[in-house]
XYZ file of C-alpha atoms in Angstrom:
211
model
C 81.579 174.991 93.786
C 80.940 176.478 97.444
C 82.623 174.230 100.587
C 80.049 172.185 101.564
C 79.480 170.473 98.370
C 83.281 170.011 98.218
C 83.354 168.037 101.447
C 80.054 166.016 100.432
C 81.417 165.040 97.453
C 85.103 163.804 99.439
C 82.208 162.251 102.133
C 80.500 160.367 99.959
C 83.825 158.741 97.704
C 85.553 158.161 101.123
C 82.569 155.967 102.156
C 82.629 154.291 98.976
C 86.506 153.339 99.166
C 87.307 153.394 102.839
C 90.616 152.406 102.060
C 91.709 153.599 98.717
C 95.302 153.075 97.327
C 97.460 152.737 93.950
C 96.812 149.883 91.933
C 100.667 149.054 90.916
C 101.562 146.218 92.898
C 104.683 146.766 95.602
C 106.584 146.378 99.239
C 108.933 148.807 99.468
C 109.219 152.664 98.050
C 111.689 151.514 95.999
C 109.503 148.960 94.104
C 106.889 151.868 94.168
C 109.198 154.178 92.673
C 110.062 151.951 90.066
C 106.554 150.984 89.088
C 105.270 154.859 89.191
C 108.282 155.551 86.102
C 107.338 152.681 84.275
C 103.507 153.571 84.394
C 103.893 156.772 82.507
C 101.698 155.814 79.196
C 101.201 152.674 80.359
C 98.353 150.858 82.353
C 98.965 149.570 85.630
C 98.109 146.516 84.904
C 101.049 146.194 82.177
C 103.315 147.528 84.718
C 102.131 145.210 87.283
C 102.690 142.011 84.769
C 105.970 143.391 84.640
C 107.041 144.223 88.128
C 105.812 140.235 88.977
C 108.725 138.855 87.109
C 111.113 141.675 87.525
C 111.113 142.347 91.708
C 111.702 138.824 92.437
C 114.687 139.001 90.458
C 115.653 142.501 91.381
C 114.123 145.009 93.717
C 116.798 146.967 94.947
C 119.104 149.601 93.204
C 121.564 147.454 93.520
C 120.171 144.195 92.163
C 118.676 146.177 89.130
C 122.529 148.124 88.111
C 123.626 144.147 88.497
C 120.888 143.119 85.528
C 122.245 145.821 83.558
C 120.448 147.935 80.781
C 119.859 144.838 78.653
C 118.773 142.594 81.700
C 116.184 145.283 82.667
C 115.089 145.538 79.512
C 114.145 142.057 79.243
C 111.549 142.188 81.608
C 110.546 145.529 80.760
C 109.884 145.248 77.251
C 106.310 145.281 77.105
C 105.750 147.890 78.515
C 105.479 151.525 75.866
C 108.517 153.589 76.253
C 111.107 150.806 77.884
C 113.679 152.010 75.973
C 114.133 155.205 77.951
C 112.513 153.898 80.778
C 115.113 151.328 81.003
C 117.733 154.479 80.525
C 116.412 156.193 83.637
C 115.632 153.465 86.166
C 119.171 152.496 85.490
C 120.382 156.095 86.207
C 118.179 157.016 88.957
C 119.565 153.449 90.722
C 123.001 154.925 90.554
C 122.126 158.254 91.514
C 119.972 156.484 94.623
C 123.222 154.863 95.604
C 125.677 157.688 95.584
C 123.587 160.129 96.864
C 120.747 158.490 99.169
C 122.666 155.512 100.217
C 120.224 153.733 98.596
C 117.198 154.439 99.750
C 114.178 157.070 98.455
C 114.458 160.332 99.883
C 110.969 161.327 101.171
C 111.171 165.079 99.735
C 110.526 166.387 96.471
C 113.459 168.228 96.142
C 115.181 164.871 96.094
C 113.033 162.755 94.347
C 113.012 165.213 91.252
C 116.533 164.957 90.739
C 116.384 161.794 90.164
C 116.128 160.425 86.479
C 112.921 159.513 85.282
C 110.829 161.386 88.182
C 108.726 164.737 87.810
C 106.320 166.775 89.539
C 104.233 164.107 89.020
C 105.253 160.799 90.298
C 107.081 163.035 93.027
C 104.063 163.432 94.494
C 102.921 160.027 94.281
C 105.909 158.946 96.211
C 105.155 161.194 98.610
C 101.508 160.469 99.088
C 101.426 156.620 98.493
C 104.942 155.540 100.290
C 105.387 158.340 103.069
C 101.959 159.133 103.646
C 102.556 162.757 103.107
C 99.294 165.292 101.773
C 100.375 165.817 98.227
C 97.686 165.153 95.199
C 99.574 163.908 91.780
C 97.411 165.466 89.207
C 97.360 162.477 86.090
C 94.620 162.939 83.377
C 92.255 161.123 85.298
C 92.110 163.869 88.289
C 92.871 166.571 85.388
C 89.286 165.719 84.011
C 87.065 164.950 86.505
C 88.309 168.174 88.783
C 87.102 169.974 85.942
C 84.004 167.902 84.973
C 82.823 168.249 88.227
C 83.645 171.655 88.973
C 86.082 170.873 92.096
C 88.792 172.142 90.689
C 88.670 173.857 87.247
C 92.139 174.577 85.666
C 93.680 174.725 82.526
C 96.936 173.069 83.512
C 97.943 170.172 85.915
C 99.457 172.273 88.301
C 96.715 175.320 88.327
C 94.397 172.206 88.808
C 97.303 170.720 91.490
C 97.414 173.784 93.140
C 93.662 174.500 93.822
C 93.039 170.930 94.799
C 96.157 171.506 97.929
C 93.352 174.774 98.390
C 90.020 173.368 97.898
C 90.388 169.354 99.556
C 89.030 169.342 103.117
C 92.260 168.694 104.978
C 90.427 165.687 106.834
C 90.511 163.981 102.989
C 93.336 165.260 101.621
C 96.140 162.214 102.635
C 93.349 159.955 100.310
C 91.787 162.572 98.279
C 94.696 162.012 95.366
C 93.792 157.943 95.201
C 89.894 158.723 95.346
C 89.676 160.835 92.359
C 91.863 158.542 90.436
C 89.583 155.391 91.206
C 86.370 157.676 90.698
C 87.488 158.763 87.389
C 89.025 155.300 86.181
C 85.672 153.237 86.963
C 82.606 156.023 87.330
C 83.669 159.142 85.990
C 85.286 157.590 82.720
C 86.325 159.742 79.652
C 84.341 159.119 77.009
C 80.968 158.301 78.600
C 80.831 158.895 82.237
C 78.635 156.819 84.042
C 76.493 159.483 85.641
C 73.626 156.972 86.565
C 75.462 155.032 88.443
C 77.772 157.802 90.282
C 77.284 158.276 94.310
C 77.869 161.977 93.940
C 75.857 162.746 90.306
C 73.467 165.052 92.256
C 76.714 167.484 93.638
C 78.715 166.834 90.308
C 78.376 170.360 88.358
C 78.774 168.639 84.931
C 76.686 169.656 82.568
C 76.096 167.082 79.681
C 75.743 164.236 82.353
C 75.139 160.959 80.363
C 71.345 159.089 81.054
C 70.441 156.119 80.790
């Protein structure tokens, strides 16, 4: 896929979502953060049910080491995984307290020592709190940079990596948030909705669904 394309296909999605963003529910990095670990396997909108009765309660590191393990839990609990979930929020708290006075460091140095936190939701911090360029490859941008040709790679970071290349740097701040929403409402897994996609005639799929 040749430049242009590339930056007609960004055109076109950034006209269609002027103003896209994550879909978990929060105020602070710190309820982000928290809301990005507990999404892993899980649906935002699980996480957000969650987060509604859990941040009023507790939404600082503090507040959540005062609920305990078993407190958390309780408010946690439908969501897949809590049991280790509930294991590392608790320890990345404490290490946010000792070591970052509490708040969310804005590197990913820091934020992957923390418990909990990989490459991954690293990046979302990054991108979604501080604003910074990074692009958190999840399956959703995994497929549909290689359905459409964008950015073909066999793992998340090769794909990662040649998304940081390819994006046209006028994009790239939103371009992580764009290809999530295009691939979780047009660009779905099992039957792509290619007749109704604003970029179907640049997309370099080739068993596009019809009507």
């Amino acid at each position: 896929m040749n430049a242009a394309k590339r930056l007609e296909i960004f055109e076109r999605l950034a006209e269609a979502m002027p103003e896209p963003t994550t879909e978990l529910n929060y105020n602070t990095p710190f309820e982000l953060l928290i809301a990005v670990v507990l999404s892993a396997q899980a649906t935002d909108v699980g996480v957000n049910k969650a987060t509604a009765k859990l941040f009023p309660v507790a939404n600082t590191p503090e507040a959540i080491l005062k609920l305990g393990l078993d407190g958390l839990k309780t408010y946690i609990k439908t969501i897949g995984l809590y049991n280790s979930k509930g294991k590392h929020i608790i320890t990345l708290c404490q290490q946010l307290l000792n070591n970052h006075a509490g708040q969310v460091p804005d590197t990913r140095e820091a934020l992957e020592k923390l418990a909990g936190v990989g490459r991954k939701t690293a990046n979302v911090i990054l991108n979604t709190a501080f604003g910074q360029h990074t692009i958190a490859v999840d399956t959703h941008i995994f497929r549909v940079s290689n359905r459409m040709g964008i950015a073909p790679g066999k793992n998340v970071l090769e794909v990662e990596r040649k998304l940081e290349k390819f994006v046209p740097k006028q994009h790239k701040k939103n371009a992580h948030h764009l290809l999530i929403l295009h691939g979780r409402y047009t660009c779905v897994a099992r039957k792509p909705k290619c007749p109704n996609c604003i970029i179907a005639n640049l997309c370099e799929f080739k068993d596009k669904t019809i009507i």
